[in-house]
């Protein structure tokens, strides 16, 4: 398989992404969880795939209107990508309340973590000399994640009443976040869900405001999602949030593949070593290849030694991964320009992001969000 992208040829490396797979996954998870509304989590540059790309595809192909990011800057990027009049952009991460006026002006909806936060946000808005639209607020309920949110019923009640009473605010949602949805810890999950339900029902907060289900929840607890809304990221991007290998109840398709090109082929002689620390020494004469990819692209040093694919065959990264280059084994000499697959299919074989993450002792999210700006994103469809 040769790839024609000019950016790929120039750089010798690209992260290829499939619109069809993204749309397929979004549809499949909504169907599984019987969801009518998708809050698409596109934080951290849409887990590495490109936030503008993901938001545009989901809006144009599926009519998705709600997007969630972590930071104000990410929010501004996504705001600019989708039509302002009918889309909402939620800031999921903890925010400084003194920027509340800016959030209102830019129509970014923060998650409020406490009553004090709301007080400080109101102060910032009151002190602004601009005419501002109401700030849309999502109330956070902490049921066991411990990051932000009302811990008690009383605090949630005062937050809810305050947001409803003040003209500078507009209630947009009430949410919680699960800590163990993708793990075998049913009691913890059940407790979190029960706490959330007790609190929102106790205050008669209408169901249309609730959103709780992340990917693990929508996949593995799909019968227990209490609303029509899901708020998912990883499953959209085509991988299983659960490690090591719990099988997903639906077919999700990998959205991305990370592919490089061989730019140098040479012979390593018996007894010769390579890369920093000279940790690899040839037992016998062998062919090796150099590829323009390194840890500055997101190929972490802990992935040294991992399997890659060349012409449908398994090869290995030899010695340490350096900042900009790696050396791999070759069973036989291949043409300069041949493809090397780090994540994705090559011939009959496939390397899954889950397997790479497992090898590197991490999770797919960390690897994907670590694919740096230096790597071109190339659309395959
Ligand atoms: C990141 C995040 C999500 C999405 O999580 P996935 O497991 O990727 O679906 C949902 N909600 C909150 C609050 C998050 O921070």
XYZ file of C-alpha atoms and ligand atoms in Angstrom:
396
model
C 0.000 0.000 0.000
C 1.529 3.291 -1.023
C 0.217 6.551 0.254
C 0.205 9.575 -1.922
C -0.084 12.392 0.597
C 2.561 15.036 -0.048
C 2.779 15.779 3.671
C 3.494 12.100 4.383
C 6.207 11.930 1.730
C 7.894 15.115 2.926
C 7.881 14.131 6.561
C 8.253 10.366 6.284
C 5.634 10.055 8.981
C 1.905 10.687 9.347
C -1.072 9.991 11.531
C -3.787 8.858 9.119
C -7.401 9.299 10.194
C -10.687 7.978 8.893
C -13.857 10.021 8.898
C -15.916 6.908 8.114
C -14.609 5.113 11.182
C -15.308 8.115 13.426
C -18.890 8.343 12.172
C -19.366 4.586 12.453
C -18.205 4.574 16.077
C -20.374 7.538 17.041
C -23.453 5.883 15.563
C -22.666 2.508 17.097
C -22.185 3.797 20.635
C -25.327 5.931 20.488
C -27.309 2.943 19.366
C -25.860 0.665 22.032
C -26.605 3.127 24.828
C -29.969 4.129 23.283
C -28.748 7.722 23.257
C -30.386 10.555 21.352
C -27.811 13.183 22.221
C -24.055 12.910 21.989
C -21.724 15.254 23.798
C -18.581 14.576 21.798
C -15.461 14.891 23.910
C -12.842 16.520 21.690
C -10.384 17.665 24.360
C -6.627 17.389 23.882
C -6.960 17.958 20.149
C -9.623 15.232 19.986
C -7.299 12.695 21.645
C -4.680 13.558 19.047
C -6.847 13.262 15.920
C -7.492 16.979 15.472
C -10.274 18.796 17.316
C -11.418 20.904 14.382
C -11.514 17.813 12.202
C -13.454 15.676 14.694
C -15.937 18.399 15.606
C -16.585 19.284 11.964
C -17.058 15.659 10.898
C -19.434 14.883 13.771
C -21.422 18.059 13.234
C -21.658 17.769 9.451
C -22.246 14.024 9.208
C -24.354 13.364 12.285
C -25.658 16.719 13.396
C -23.808 16.563 16.713
C -24.305 19.874 18.523
C -22.507 19.453 21.823
C -18.772 19.295 22.272
C -16.602 19.056 25.355
C -13.000 20.136 25.844
C -10.736 20.675 28.832
C -9.376 24.199 28.502
C -10.507 27.640 27.437
C -8.104 27.710 24.504
C -9.389 24.370 23.257
C -12.901 25.725 23.645
C -12.146 28.699 21.431
C -10.753 26.452 18.697
C -13.813 24.206 18.718
C -16.186 27.204 18.849
C -14.607 28.483 15.668
C -15.030 25.089 13.973
C -18.786 24.643 14.412
C -21.734 26.998 13.908
C -22.071 29.188 16.987
C -25.832 29.543 16.930
C -26.788 25.910 17.507
C -23.749 24.325 19.166
C -22.558 24.229 22.749
C -18.980 23.869 23.951
C -18.422 22.615 27.488
C -15.216 23.144 29.474
C -14.835 19.947 31.495
C -11.648 20.809 33.335
C -11.475 22.919 36.453
C -11.334 26.598 35.421
C -10.297 29.795 37.173
C -13.487 31.680 38.088
C -11.929 35.062 37.309
C -12.230 34.185 33.600
C -16.010 33.731 33.815
C -16.661 36.955 31.897
C -14.438 35.752 29.064
C -16.234 32.388 29.018
C -19.603 34.136 28.808
C -18.400 36.365 26.000
C -17.017 33.408 24.053
C -20.031 31.220 24.829
C -18.034 28.520 26.529
C -19.882 26.605 29.230
C -17.801 25.749 32.298
C -18.411 22.953 34.749
C -18.938 24.571 38.154
C -17.272 22.637 40.925
C -18.476 24.431 44.039
C -20.701 27.184 45.383
C -17.651 29.375 46.000
C -16.670 29.000 42.389
C -20.072 30.300 41.313
C -19.791 33.270 43.677
C -16.392 34.190 42.239
C -17.689 33.710 38.678
C -20.613 36.029 39.346
C -18.223 38.628 40.719
C -16.080 38.465 37.570
C -19.151 38.872 35.371
C -20.559 41.738 37.499
C -17.248 43.563 37.307
C -17.038 43.323 33.543
C -17.945 46.487 31.688
C -19.207 44.493 28.717
C -22.769 43.500 27.914
C -22.503 39.714 28.319
C -24.858 36.865 27.486
C -25.683 34.579 30.423
C -22.918 32.101 31.257
C -24.130 28.539 30.637
C -23.273 26.400 33.647
C -22.928 22.647 34.092
C -23.126 21.706 37.751
C -20.618 19.059 38.764
C -21.494 16.452 41.348
C -18.559 14.648 42.903
C -19.631 11.064 43.473
C -16.190 9.498 43.717
C -13.776 10.968 41.212
C -12.541 13.580 43.659
C -11.602 16.214 41.078
C -14.383 18.742 41.339
C -18.054 18.976 42.195
C -20.555 19.302 45.000
C -19.891 16.703 47.656
C -23.112 17.075 49.576
C -26.754 17.413 48.725
C -26.837 20.759 50.506
C -24.034 22.169 48.391
C -25.612 20.988 45.159
C -28.890 22.544 46.289
C -27.308 25.931 46.908
C -25.453 25.797 43.588
C -28.602 24.833 41.702
C -30.715 27.526 43.347
C -28.052 30.161 42.794
C -27.675 29.369 39.085
C -31.454 29.405 38.598
C -31.856 32.674 40.500
C -29.079 34.763 38.948
C -29.554 36.384 35.547
C -25.863 36.172 34.779
C -26.159 32.348 34.694
C -28.155 29.840 32.730
C -28.429 26.186 33.749
C -27.082 23.970 30.955
C -26.436 20.655 32.653
C -25.652 18.611 35.713
C -23.001 15.946 35.527
C -20.775 13.487 37.299
C -17.794 11.452 36.136
C -17.176 7.750 36.741
C -13.865 6.513 38.063
C -14.223 2.797 37.343
C -16.658 2.481 34.432
C -14.155 0.524 32.329
C -12.924 -1.687 35.142
C -14.274 -4.625 37.049
C -15.498 -2.597 39.967
C -19.249 -2.769 39.757
C -19.855 -1.735 43.397
C -17.948 1.542 42.997
C -19.758 2.296 39.754
C -23.144 1.449 41.237
C -22.462 3.657 44.232
C -21.489 6.629 42.059
C -24.569 6.266 39.899
C -26.855 5.851 42.910
C -25.367 8.945 44.585
C -25.852 11.026 41.481
C -29.431 9.885 41.003
C -30.322 10.482 44.631
C -28.987 14.011 44.484
C -30.502 15.160 41.204
C -33.823 13.502 41.948
C -33.848 14.889 45.465
C -33.661 18.374 43.986
C -36.010 17.558 41.087
C -33.434 18.711 38.535
C -35.048 17.765 35.206
C -33.607 14.777 33.382
C -32.829 16.753 30.225
C -29.930 18.342 32.112
C -28.209 15.138 33.240
C -25.125 13.773 31.520
C -22.958 11.120 33.087
C -21.884 8.372 30.686
C -18.244 8.298 29.531
C -17.020 5.593 27.131
C -16.632 2.889 29.751
C -20.088 3.603 31.023
C -21.754 3.706 27.590
C -19.984 0.480 26.564
C -20.070 -1.674 29.658
C -23.066 -0.253 31.510
C -25.175 0.625 28.500
C -28.368 -0.651 30.067
C -27.896 1.578 33.078
C -27.321 4.952 31.374
C -30.024 7.031 33.077
C -30.565 9.610 30.315
C -30.723 10.092 26.557
C -27.326 11.775 26.628
C -23.854 10.245 26.554
C -20.591 12.157 26.962
C -17.879 10.077 25.341
C -14.415 10.430 23.855
C -12.256 7.326 23.494
C -14.889 5.054 21.956
C -15.440 7.611 19.174
C -11.781 7.349 18.281
C -11.994 3.637 17.923
C -10.407 2.007 20.863
C -11.439 0.186 23.921
C -10.974 2.199 27.099
C -10.725 -0.993 29.115
C -7.348 -2.638 29.529
C -6.001 -5.204 29.148
C -8.572 -6.922 26.965
C -12.180 -6.770 27.897
C -14.026 -7.215 24.615
C -16.328 -4.434 23.544
C -20.009 -5.300 23.055
C -19.984 -3.497 19.681
C -17.636 -3.434 16.751
C -15.610 -0.249 17.040
C -13.262 0.668 14.238
C -9.795 2.149 14.687
C -9.887 5.736 13.433
C -6.167 6.335 13.193
C -2.966 4.690 12.035
C 0.560 5.870 12.630
C 2.820 5.115 9.702
C 6.386 6.076 8.866
C 8.721 5.581 5.932
C 12.062 3.909 5.729
C 14.540 6.565 4.667
C 17.752 4.634 5.062
C 18.727 0.948 4.725
C 22.115 -0.333 5.771
C 24.067 -3.270 7.080
C 24.972 -3.672 10.749
C 27.924 -6.018 11.143
C 28.355 -8.680 13.792
C 29.564 -7.045 17.014
C 28.495 -3.527 16.043
C 26.142 -1.621 18.330
C 23.631 1.105 17.753
C 21.804 4.113 19.257
C 22.392 5.898 22.575
C 23.897 3.760 25.280
C 24.850 1.196 22.620
C 22.288 -1.107 24.207
C 21.845 -3.270 21.115
C 24.680 -5.259 19.575
C 24.332 -7.405 16.453
C 24.871 -11.165 17.025
C 25.488 -11.540 13.325
C 25.506 -9.331 10.233
C 22.017 -7.953 9.637
C 19.968 -5.431 7.660
C 18.573 -2.450 9.502
C 16.594 0.660 8.510
C 16.373 4.221 9.773
C 13.010 5.979 10.080
C 12.420 9.686 10.782
C 10.355 9.246 13.948
C 11.287 9.613 17.588
C 9.991 10.474 21.006
C 9.516 14.100 19.949
C 6.784 12.774 17.668
C 5.167 10.851 20.512
C 6.865 7.481 20.052
C 7.786 7.175 23.699
C 11.169 5.844 24.751
C 9.414 3.096 26.713
C 8.332 1.671 23.346
C 11.938 0.786 22.481
C 11.982 -2.862 21.392
C 8.376 -2.878 20.218
C 7.139 -4.688 17.130
C 6.457 -2.752 13.923
C 5.258 -3.958 10.505
C 7.112 -3.734 7.190
C 5.692 -5.363 4.030
C 3.313 -7.377 6.189
C 6.122 -8.763 8.352
C 7.007 -8.153 11.972
C 10.202 -6.273 12.722
C 11.517 -4.702 15.936
C 12.736 -1.319 17.062
C 16.404 -1.890 17.929
C 18.122 -0.023 20.757
C 16.827 3.189 22.230
C 14.268 5.405 20.538
C 15.931 8.800 20.047
C 14.317 12.206 19.712
C 13.965 12.160 15.934
C 15.013 8.781 14.574
C 14.766 5.076 15.215
C 16.455 2.011 13.809
C 14.541 -1.189 13.110
C 15.495 -4.708 12.126
C 14.895 -5.932 8.576
C 14.584 -9.576 7.530
C 15.685 -8.543 4.083
C 16.672 -5.255 2.456
C 13.661 -3.196 1.338
C 13.273 -0.136 -0.874
C 13.799 3.325 0.550
C 10.319 4.782 0.997
C 8.799 1.495 2.237
C 6.154 1.923 4.892
C 6.567 1.079 8.546
C 3.369 0.686 10.539
C 3.448 1.515 14.243
C -0.307 1.488 14.746
C -2.664 0.053 12.123
C -2.737 -2.665 9.479
C 0.021 -3.615 7.085
C -0.607 -6.552 4.740
C -2.369 -9.255 6.699
C -1.136 -8.039 10.060
C -2.384 -5.419 12.467
C -0.914 -3.591 15.431
C -3.605 -2.277 17.725
C -3.165 0.856 19.786
C -4.253 -1.185 22.816
C -1.320 -3.561 22.291
C 1.163 -0.729 21.891
C -0.166 0.872 25.073
C 0.104 -2.421 26.910
C 3.695 -2.840 25.739
C 4.553 0.707 26.836
C 2.843 0.258 30.195
C 0.332 2.987 29.523
C -3.124 3.533 28.045
C -4.122 4.416 24.459
C -5.256 7.912 25.509
C -1.786 8.814 26.693
C -0.125 7.587 23.502
C -2.578 9.322 21.184
C -2.578 12.657 22.980
C 1.201 12.451 22.891
C 1.398 12.356 19.078
C 2.952 15.760 18.632
C 2.278 18.723 16.365
C 5.239 17.664 14.280
C 3.300 14.722 12.869
C 1.025 15.608 9.940
C -2.585 14.464 10.253
C -3.713 13.033 6.925
C -7.309 12.170 5.974
C -7.849 8.803 4.295
C -11.475 9.318 3.316
C -12.377 12.919 29.327
C -13.735 12.965 29.878
C -14.781 12.247 29.280
C -14.570 11.279 28.139
O -14.008 10.099 28.636
P -13.828 8.799 27.708
O -13.511 7.730 28.651
O -12.733 9.100 26.757
O -15.123 8.598 27.014
C -16.047 12.414 29.783
N -16.275 13.226 30.847
C -15.288 13.906 31.467
C -15.609 14.763 32.630
C -13.977 13.788 31.015
O -13.008 14.447 31.645
